[in-house]
Short mmCIF file of C-alpha atoms and ligand atoms in Angstrom, two decimals:
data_model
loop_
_atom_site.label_atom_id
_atom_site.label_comp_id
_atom_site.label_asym_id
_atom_site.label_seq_id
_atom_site.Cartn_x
_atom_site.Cartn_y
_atom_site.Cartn_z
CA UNK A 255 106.36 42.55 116.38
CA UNK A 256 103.53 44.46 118.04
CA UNK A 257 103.88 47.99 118.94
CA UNK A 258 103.88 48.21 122.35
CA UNK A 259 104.55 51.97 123.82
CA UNK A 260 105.75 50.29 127.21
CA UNK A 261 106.94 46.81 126.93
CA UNK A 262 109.20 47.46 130.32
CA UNK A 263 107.36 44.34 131.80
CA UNK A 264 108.11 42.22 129.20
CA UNK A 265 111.55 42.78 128.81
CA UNK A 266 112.43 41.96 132.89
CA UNK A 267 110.67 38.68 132.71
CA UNK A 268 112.49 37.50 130.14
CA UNK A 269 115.33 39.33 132.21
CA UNK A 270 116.64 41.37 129.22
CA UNK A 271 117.63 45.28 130.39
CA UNK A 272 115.35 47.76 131.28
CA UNK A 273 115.54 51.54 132.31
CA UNK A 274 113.36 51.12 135.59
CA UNK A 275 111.91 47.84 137.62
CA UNK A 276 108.42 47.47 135.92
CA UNK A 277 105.48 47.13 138.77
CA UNK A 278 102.01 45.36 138.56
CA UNK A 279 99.87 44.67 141.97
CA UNK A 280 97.97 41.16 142.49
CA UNK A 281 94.26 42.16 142.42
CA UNK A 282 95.06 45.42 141.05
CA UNK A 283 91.30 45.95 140.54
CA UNK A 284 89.64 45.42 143.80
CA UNK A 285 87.62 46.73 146.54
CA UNK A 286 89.95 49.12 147.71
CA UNK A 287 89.69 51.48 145.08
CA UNK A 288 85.73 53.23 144.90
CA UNK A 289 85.23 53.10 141.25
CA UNK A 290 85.61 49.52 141.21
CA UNK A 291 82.83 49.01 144.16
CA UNK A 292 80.80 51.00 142.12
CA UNK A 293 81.25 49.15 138.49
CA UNK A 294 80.43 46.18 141.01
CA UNK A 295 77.10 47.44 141.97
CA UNK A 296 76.00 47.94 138.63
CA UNK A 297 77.01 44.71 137.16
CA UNK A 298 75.12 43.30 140.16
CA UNK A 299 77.54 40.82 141.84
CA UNK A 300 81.18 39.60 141.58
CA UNK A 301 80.32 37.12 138.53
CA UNK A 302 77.81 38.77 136.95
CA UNK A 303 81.11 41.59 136.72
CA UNK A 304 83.46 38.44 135.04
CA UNK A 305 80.34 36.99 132.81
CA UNK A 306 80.35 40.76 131.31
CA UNK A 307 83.29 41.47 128.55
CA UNK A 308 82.60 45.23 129.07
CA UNK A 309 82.62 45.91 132.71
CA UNK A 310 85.23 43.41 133.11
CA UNK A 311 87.39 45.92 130.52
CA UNK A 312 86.15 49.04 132.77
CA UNK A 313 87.21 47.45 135.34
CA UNK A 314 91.01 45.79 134.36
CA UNK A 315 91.82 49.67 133.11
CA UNK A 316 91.00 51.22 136.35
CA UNK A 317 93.93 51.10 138.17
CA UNK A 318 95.90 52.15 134.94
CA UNK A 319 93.90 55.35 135.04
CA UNK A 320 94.71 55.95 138.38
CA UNK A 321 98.78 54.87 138.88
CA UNK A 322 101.72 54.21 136.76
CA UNK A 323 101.48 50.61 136.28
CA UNK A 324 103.47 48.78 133.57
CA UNK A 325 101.05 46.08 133.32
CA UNK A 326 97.12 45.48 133.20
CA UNK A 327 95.70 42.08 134.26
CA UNK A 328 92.67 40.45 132.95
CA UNK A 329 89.77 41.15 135.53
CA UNK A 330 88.72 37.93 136.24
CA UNK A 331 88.80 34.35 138.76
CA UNK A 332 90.52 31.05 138.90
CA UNK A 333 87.10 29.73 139.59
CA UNK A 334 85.69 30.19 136.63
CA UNK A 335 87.50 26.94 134.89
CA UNK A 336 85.68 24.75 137.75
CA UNK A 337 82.60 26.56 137.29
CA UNK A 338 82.78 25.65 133.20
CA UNK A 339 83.39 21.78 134.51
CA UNK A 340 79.60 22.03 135.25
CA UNK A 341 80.76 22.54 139.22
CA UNK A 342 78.32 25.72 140.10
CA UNK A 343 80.62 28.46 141.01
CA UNK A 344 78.45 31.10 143.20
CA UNK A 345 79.40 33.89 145.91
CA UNK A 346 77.80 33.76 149.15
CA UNK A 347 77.92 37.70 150.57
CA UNK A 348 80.67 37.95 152.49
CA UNK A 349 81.75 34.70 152.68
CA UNK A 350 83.88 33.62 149.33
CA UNK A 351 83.31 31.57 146.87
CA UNK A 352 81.69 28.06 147.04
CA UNK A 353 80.74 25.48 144.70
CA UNK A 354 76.95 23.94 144.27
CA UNK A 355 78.40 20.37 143.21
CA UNK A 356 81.99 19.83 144.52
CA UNK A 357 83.43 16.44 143.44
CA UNK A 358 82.46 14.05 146.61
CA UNK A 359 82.10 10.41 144.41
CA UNK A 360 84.24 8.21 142.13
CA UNK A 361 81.80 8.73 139.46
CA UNK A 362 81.77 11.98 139.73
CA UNK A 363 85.77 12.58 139.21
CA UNK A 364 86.08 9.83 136.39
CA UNK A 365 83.30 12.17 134.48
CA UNK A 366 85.23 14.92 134.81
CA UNK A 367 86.28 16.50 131.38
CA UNK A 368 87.92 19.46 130.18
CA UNK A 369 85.67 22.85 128.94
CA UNK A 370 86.06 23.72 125.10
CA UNK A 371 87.76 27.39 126.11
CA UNK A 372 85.61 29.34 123.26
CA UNK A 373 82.34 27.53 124.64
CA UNK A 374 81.96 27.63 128.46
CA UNK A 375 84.67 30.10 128.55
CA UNK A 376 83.63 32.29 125.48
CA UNK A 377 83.03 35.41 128.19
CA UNK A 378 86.70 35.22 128.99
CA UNK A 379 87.70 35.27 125.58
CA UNK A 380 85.92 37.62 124.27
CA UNK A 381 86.98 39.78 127.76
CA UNK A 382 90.51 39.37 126.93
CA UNK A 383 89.73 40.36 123.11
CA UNK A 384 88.24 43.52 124.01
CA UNK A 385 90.78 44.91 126.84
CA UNK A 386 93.44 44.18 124.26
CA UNK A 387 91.64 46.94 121.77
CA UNK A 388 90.79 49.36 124.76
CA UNK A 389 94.55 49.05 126.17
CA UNK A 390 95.51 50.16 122.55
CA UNK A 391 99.35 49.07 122.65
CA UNK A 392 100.08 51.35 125.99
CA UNK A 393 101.22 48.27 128.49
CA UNK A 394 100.91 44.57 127.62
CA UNK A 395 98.26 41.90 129.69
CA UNK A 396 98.30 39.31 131.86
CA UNK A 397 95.94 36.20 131.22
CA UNK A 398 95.79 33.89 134.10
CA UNK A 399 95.10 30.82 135.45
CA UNK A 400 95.19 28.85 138.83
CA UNK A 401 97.11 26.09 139.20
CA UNK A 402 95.98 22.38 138.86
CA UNK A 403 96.18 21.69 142.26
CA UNK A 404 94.64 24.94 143.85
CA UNK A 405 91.86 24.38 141.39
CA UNK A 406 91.24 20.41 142.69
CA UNK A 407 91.39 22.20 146.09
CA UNK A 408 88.15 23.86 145.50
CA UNK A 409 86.42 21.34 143.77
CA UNK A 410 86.87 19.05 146.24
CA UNK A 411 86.43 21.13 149.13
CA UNK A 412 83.72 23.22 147.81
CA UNK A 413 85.13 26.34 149.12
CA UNK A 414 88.13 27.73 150.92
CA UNK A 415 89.54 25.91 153.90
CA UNK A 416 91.80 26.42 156.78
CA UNK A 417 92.84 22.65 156.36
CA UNK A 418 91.92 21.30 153.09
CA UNK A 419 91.65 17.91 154.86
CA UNK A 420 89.43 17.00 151.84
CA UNK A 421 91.84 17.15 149.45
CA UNK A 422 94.63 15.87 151.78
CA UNK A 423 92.25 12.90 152.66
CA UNK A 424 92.05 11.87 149.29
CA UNK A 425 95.24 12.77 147.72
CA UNK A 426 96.81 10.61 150.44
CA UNK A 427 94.37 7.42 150.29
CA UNK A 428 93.45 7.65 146.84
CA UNK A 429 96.17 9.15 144.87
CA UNK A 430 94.87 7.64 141.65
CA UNK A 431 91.90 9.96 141.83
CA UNK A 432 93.53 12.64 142.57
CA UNK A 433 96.11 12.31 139.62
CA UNK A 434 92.87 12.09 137.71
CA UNK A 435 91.17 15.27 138.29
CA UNK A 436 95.14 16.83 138.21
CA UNK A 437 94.75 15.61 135.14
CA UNK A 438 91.77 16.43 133.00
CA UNK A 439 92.66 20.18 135.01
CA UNK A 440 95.74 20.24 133.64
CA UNK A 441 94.66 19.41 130.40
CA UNK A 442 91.44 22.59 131.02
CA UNK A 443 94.41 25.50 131.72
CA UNK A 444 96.46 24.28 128.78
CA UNK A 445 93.54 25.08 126.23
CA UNK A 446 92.43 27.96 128.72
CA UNK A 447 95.83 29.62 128.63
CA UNK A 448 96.26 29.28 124.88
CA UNK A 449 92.78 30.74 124.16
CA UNK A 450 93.52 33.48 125.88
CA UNK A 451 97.15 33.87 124.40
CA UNK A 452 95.26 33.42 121.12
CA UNK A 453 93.00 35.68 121.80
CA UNK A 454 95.67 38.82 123.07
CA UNK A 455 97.19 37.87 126.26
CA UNK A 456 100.93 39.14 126.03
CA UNK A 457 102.19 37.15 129.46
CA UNK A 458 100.48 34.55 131.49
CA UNK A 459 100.98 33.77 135.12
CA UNK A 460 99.53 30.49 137.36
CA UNK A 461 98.31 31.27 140.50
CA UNK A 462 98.97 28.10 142.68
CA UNK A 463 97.83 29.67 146.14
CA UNK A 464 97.45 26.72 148.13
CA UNK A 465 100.71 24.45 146.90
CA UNK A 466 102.46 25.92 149.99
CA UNK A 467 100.15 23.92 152.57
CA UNK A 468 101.92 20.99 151.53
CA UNK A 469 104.55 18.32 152.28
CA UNK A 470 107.90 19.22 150.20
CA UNK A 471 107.06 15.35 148.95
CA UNK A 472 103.19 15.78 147.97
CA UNK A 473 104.58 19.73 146.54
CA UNK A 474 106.90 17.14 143.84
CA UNK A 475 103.84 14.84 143.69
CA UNK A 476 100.96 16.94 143.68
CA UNK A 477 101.40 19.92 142.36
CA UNK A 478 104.82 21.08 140.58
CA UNK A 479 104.86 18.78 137.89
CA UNK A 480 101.50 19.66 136.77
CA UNK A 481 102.63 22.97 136.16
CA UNK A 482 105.65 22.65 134.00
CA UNK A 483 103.21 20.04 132.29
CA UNK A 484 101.24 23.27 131.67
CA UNK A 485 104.06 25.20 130.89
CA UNK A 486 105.29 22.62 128.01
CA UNK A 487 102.18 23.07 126.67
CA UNK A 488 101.53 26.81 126.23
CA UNK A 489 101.73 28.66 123.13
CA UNK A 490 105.40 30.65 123.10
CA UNK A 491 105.41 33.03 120.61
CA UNK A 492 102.26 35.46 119.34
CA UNK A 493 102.14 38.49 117.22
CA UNK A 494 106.01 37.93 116.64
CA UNK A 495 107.26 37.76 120.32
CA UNK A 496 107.71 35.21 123.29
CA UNK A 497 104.96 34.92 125.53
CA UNK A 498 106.36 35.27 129.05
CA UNK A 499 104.50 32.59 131.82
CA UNK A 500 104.76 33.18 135.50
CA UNK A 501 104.45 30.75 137.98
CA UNK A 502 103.31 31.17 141.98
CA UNK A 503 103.28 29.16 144.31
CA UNK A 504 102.25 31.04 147.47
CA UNK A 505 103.89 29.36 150.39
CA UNK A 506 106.87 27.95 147.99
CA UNK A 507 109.44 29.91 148.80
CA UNK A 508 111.53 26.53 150.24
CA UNK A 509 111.51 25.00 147.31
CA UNK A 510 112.41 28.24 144.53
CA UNK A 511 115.38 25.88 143.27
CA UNK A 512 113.24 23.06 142.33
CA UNK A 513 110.34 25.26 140.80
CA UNK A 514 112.99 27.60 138.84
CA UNK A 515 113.44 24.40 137.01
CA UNK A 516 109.81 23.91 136.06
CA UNK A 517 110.05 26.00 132.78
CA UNK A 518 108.48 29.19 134.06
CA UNK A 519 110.39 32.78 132.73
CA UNK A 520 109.64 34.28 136.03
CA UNK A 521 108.44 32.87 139.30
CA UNK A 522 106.17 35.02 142.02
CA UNK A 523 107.15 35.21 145.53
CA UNK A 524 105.03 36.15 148.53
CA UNK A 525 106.59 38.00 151.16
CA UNK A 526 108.71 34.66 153.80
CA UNK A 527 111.49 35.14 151.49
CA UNK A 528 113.79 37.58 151.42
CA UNK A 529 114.32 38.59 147.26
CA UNK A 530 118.10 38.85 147.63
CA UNK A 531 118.29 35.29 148.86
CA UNK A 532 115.58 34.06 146.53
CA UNK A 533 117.77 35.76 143.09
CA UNK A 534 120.81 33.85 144.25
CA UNK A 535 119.14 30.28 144.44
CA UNK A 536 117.49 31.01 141.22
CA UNK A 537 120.67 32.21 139.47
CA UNK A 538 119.95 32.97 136.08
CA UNK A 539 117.29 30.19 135.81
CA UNK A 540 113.85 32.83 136.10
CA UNK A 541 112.82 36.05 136.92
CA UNK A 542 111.56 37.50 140.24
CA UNK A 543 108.12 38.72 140.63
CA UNK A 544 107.27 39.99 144.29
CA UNK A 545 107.24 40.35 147.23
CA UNK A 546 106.14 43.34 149.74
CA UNK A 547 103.95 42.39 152.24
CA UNK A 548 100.25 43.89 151.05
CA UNK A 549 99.43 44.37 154.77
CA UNK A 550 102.52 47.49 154.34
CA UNK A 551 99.78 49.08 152.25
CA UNK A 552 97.61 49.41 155.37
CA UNK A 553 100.29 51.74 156.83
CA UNK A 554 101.59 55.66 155.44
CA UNK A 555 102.88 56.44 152.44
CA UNK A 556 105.85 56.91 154.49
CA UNK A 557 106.52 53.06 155.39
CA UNK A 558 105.14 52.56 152.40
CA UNK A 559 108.17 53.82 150.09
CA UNK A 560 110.78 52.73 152.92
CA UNK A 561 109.71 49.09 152.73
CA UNK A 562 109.57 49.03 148.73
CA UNK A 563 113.46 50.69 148.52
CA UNK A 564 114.41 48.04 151.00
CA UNK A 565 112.73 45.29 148.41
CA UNK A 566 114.71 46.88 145.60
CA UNK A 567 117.66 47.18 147.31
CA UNK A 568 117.46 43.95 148.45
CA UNK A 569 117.13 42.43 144.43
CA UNK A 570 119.86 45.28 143.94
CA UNK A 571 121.08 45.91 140.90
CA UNK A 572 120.74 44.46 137.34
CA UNK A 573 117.43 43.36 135.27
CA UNK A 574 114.86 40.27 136.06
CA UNK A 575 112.86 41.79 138.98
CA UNK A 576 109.16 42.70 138.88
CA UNK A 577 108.24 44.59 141.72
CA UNK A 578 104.51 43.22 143.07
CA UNK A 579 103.17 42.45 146.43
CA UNK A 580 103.70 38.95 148.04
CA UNK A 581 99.76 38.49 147.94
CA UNK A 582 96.75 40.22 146.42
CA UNK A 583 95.95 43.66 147.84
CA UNK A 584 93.81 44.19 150.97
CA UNK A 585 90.33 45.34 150.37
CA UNK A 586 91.02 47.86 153.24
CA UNK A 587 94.10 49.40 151.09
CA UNK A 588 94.11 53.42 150.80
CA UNK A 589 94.42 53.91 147.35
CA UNK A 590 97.01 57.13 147.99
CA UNK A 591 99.29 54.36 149.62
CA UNK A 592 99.52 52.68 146.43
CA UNK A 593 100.41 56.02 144.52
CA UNK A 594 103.32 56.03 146.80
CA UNK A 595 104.34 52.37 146.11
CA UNK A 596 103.49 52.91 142.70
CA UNK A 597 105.71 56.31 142.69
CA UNK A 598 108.44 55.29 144.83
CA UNK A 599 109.30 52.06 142.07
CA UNK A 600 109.57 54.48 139.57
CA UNK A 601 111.78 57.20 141.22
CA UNK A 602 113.84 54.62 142.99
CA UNK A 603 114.36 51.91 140.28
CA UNK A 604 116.40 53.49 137.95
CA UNK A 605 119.41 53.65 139.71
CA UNK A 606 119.69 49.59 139.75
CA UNK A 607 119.60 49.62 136.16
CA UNK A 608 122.59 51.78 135.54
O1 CP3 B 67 94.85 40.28 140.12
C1 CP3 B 67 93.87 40.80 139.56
O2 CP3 B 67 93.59 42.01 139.69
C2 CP3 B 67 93.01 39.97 138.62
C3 CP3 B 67 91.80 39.47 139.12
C4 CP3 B 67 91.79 38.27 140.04
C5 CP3 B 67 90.74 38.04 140.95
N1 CP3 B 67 90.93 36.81 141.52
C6 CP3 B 67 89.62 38.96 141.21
C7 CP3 B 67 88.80 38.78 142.41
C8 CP3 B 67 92.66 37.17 140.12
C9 CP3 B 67 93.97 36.93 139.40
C10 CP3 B 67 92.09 36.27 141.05
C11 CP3 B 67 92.70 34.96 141.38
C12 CP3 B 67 92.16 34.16 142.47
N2 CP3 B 67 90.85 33.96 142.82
C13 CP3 B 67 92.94 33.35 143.30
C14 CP3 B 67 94.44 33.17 143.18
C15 CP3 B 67 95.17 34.30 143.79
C16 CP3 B 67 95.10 34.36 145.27
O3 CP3 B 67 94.49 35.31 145.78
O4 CP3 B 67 95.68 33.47 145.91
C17 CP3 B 67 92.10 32.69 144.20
C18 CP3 B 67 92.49 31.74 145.32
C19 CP3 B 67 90.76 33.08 143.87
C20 CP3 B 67 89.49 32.60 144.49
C21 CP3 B 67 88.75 33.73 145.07
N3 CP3 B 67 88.07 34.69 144.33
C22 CP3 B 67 88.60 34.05 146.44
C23 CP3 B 67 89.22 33.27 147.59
C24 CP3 B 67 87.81 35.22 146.50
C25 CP3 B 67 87.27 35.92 147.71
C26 CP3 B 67 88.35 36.80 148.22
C27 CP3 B 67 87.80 38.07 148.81
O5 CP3 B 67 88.64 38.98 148.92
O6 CP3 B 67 86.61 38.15 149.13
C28 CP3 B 67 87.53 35.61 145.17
C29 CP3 B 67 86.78 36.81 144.76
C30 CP3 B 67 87.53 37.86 143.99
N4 CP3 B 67 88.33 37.59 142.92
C31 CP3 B 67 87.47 39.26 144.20
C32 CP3 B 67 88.26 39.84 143.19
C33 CP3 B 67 88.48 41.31 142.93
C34 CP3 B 67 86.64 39.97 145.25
C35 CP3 B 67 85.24 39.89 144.75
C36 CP3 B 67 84.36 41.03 145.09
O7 CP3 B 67 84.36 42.04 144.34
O8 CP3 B 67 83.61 40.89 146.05
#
């Protein structure tokens, strides 16, 4: 077994005790704190920041520096599995991410194939190698992924959308197609995932942040069983211990019972669902990972700490929670809020693990 000075995290995903609830923020490194904005400007942009193994590392350990977190997360994007597809990932200033060549033809979508992980990839490998060394056994990391489906949604859309009437377009008039490029994605996290395992991730979570704009039907069709096809086929043990997988579907909350079944350890809520109602449908099925509203964070350090006791209380008392937000942090965040999130967790935890 590795030697891991605070495996807290581990041990409440896989819902064994703990002494305190173990907390982790979605886009933990971000705009919001000033070291990161500056790392930024000298890597040049966003994916120049990914495409570098060292400032990515700088980067992923920042927040650790700065708050009590029992987790680090490999600084990276979804996007760049897409991008390795041959799809041209870029950033337009201000505007999110967009794609040069999004799939529009037939032809295009049976050509599709899956990236070799150590060849397109290699600068997320080698990323996750080296923040492994500088994390030196103090908390364990995250690889990631995005989900089949939230992946297709950008390729086929070529950006973000309020509708995703692309995707819904085809996945209702050609679901064939759309099973295909579900496909050959699938296929791209499973050896994504299990590079990354390979190469030191401790826990891996799939980020499925558009699922929730669809029908409960297309959700069974489109996008669920795709992930516990990627869950099957993940690597489960490493370096003598089980490799915990998170899934999140943002937007999923109405259909927890059907996605606690999907193979997952834990499953990530946003912030619709109350916890308390969420841990009884689940049962003893998965862990909880969530699910304070980030927009809190925007607030005092006062309503800060009253709205994360309420979220503990609300899980109330025994192992299997991670506390996190219900969505990645605002860029407009004051860092001392999240020192009281961060504090209030630990100060206020312990008492539901007596
Ligand atoms: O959680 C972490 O700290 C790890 C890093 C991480 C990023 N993106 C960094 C990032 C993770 C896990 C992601 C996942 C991601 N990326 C998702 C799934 C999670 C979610 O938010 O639903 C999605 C949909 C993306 C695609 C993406 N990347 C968008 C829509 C944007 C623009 C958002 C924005 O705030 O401008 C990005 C860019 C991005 N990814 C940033 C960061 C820190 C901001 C980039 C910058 O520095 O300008």
């Amino acid at each position: 077994m590795t030697t891991l000075k605070n495996d807290t995290f581990l041990r409440a995903l896989m819902r064994q005790p703990t002494e305190y609830t173990p907390t982790w923020l979605m886009r933990q490194a971000g705009r919001y704190l000033p070291e990161y904005c500056a790392t930024r400007a000298r890597a040049g942009s966003f994916l120049d920041l990914c495409k570098s193994p060292s400032l990515a590392t700088e980067v992923t350990l920042q927040p650790l520096a700065r708050y009590g977190l029992d987790a680090a997360i490999l600084f990276s994007d979804i996007l760049t599995v897409p991008d390795a597809m041959g799809l041209g990932l870029y950033f337009a200033e201000g505007e999110g991410p967009k794609f040069e060549r999004p799939l529009r033809d037939e032809w295009e979508i049976r050509d599709l194939a899956a990236p070799d992980p150590h060849d397109k990839l290699r600068y997320v490998i080698d990323a996750v190698s080296e923040i492994r060394k500088a994390l030196d056994g103090s908390v364990p990391l995250i690889g990631f992924s995005g989900s089949p489906f939230t992946l297709s949604c950008y390729m086929i859309e070529g950006q973000g959308s309020d509708t995703y009437a692309k995707v819904k377009k085809l996945m209702y008039a050609r679901p064939d197609l759309m099973h295909h490029i579900l496909d050959v994605t699938t296929t791209a996290v499973i050896d994504y995932l299990n590079a990354q395992i390979e190469a030191g991730a401790q826990a891996v979570m799939v980020f499925d942040s558009w699922g929730g704009m669809l029908s409960q039907a297309a959700y069974l069709e489109f996008s669920l069983p795709y992930m516990a096809r990627i869950m099957a086929g993940l690597t489960r043990e490493r370096e003598g211990r089980v490799v915990p997988r998170i899934v999140f579907t943002k937007g999923g909350g109405l259909w927890l019972d059907q996605i606690a079944n999907c193979g997952a350890d834990a499953v990530g809520l946003d912030w619709a669902i109350d916890i308390g109602e969420a841990r009884k449908l689940a049962g003893d099925r998965v862990a909880l990972q969530g699910n304070m509203d980030p927009f809190i964070l925007l607030t005092t350090p006062e309503a800060v700490s009253a709205e994360a006791r309420r979220v503990l209380a609300s899980y109330g008392k025994g192992s299997g929670h991670v506390f996190n937000l219900g969505h990645g942090i605002s860029q407009f965040t004051p860092p001392e809020n999240v020192a009281a999130l961060v504090e209030t967790v630990k100060a206020e935890s312990p008492q539901y693990h007596r």
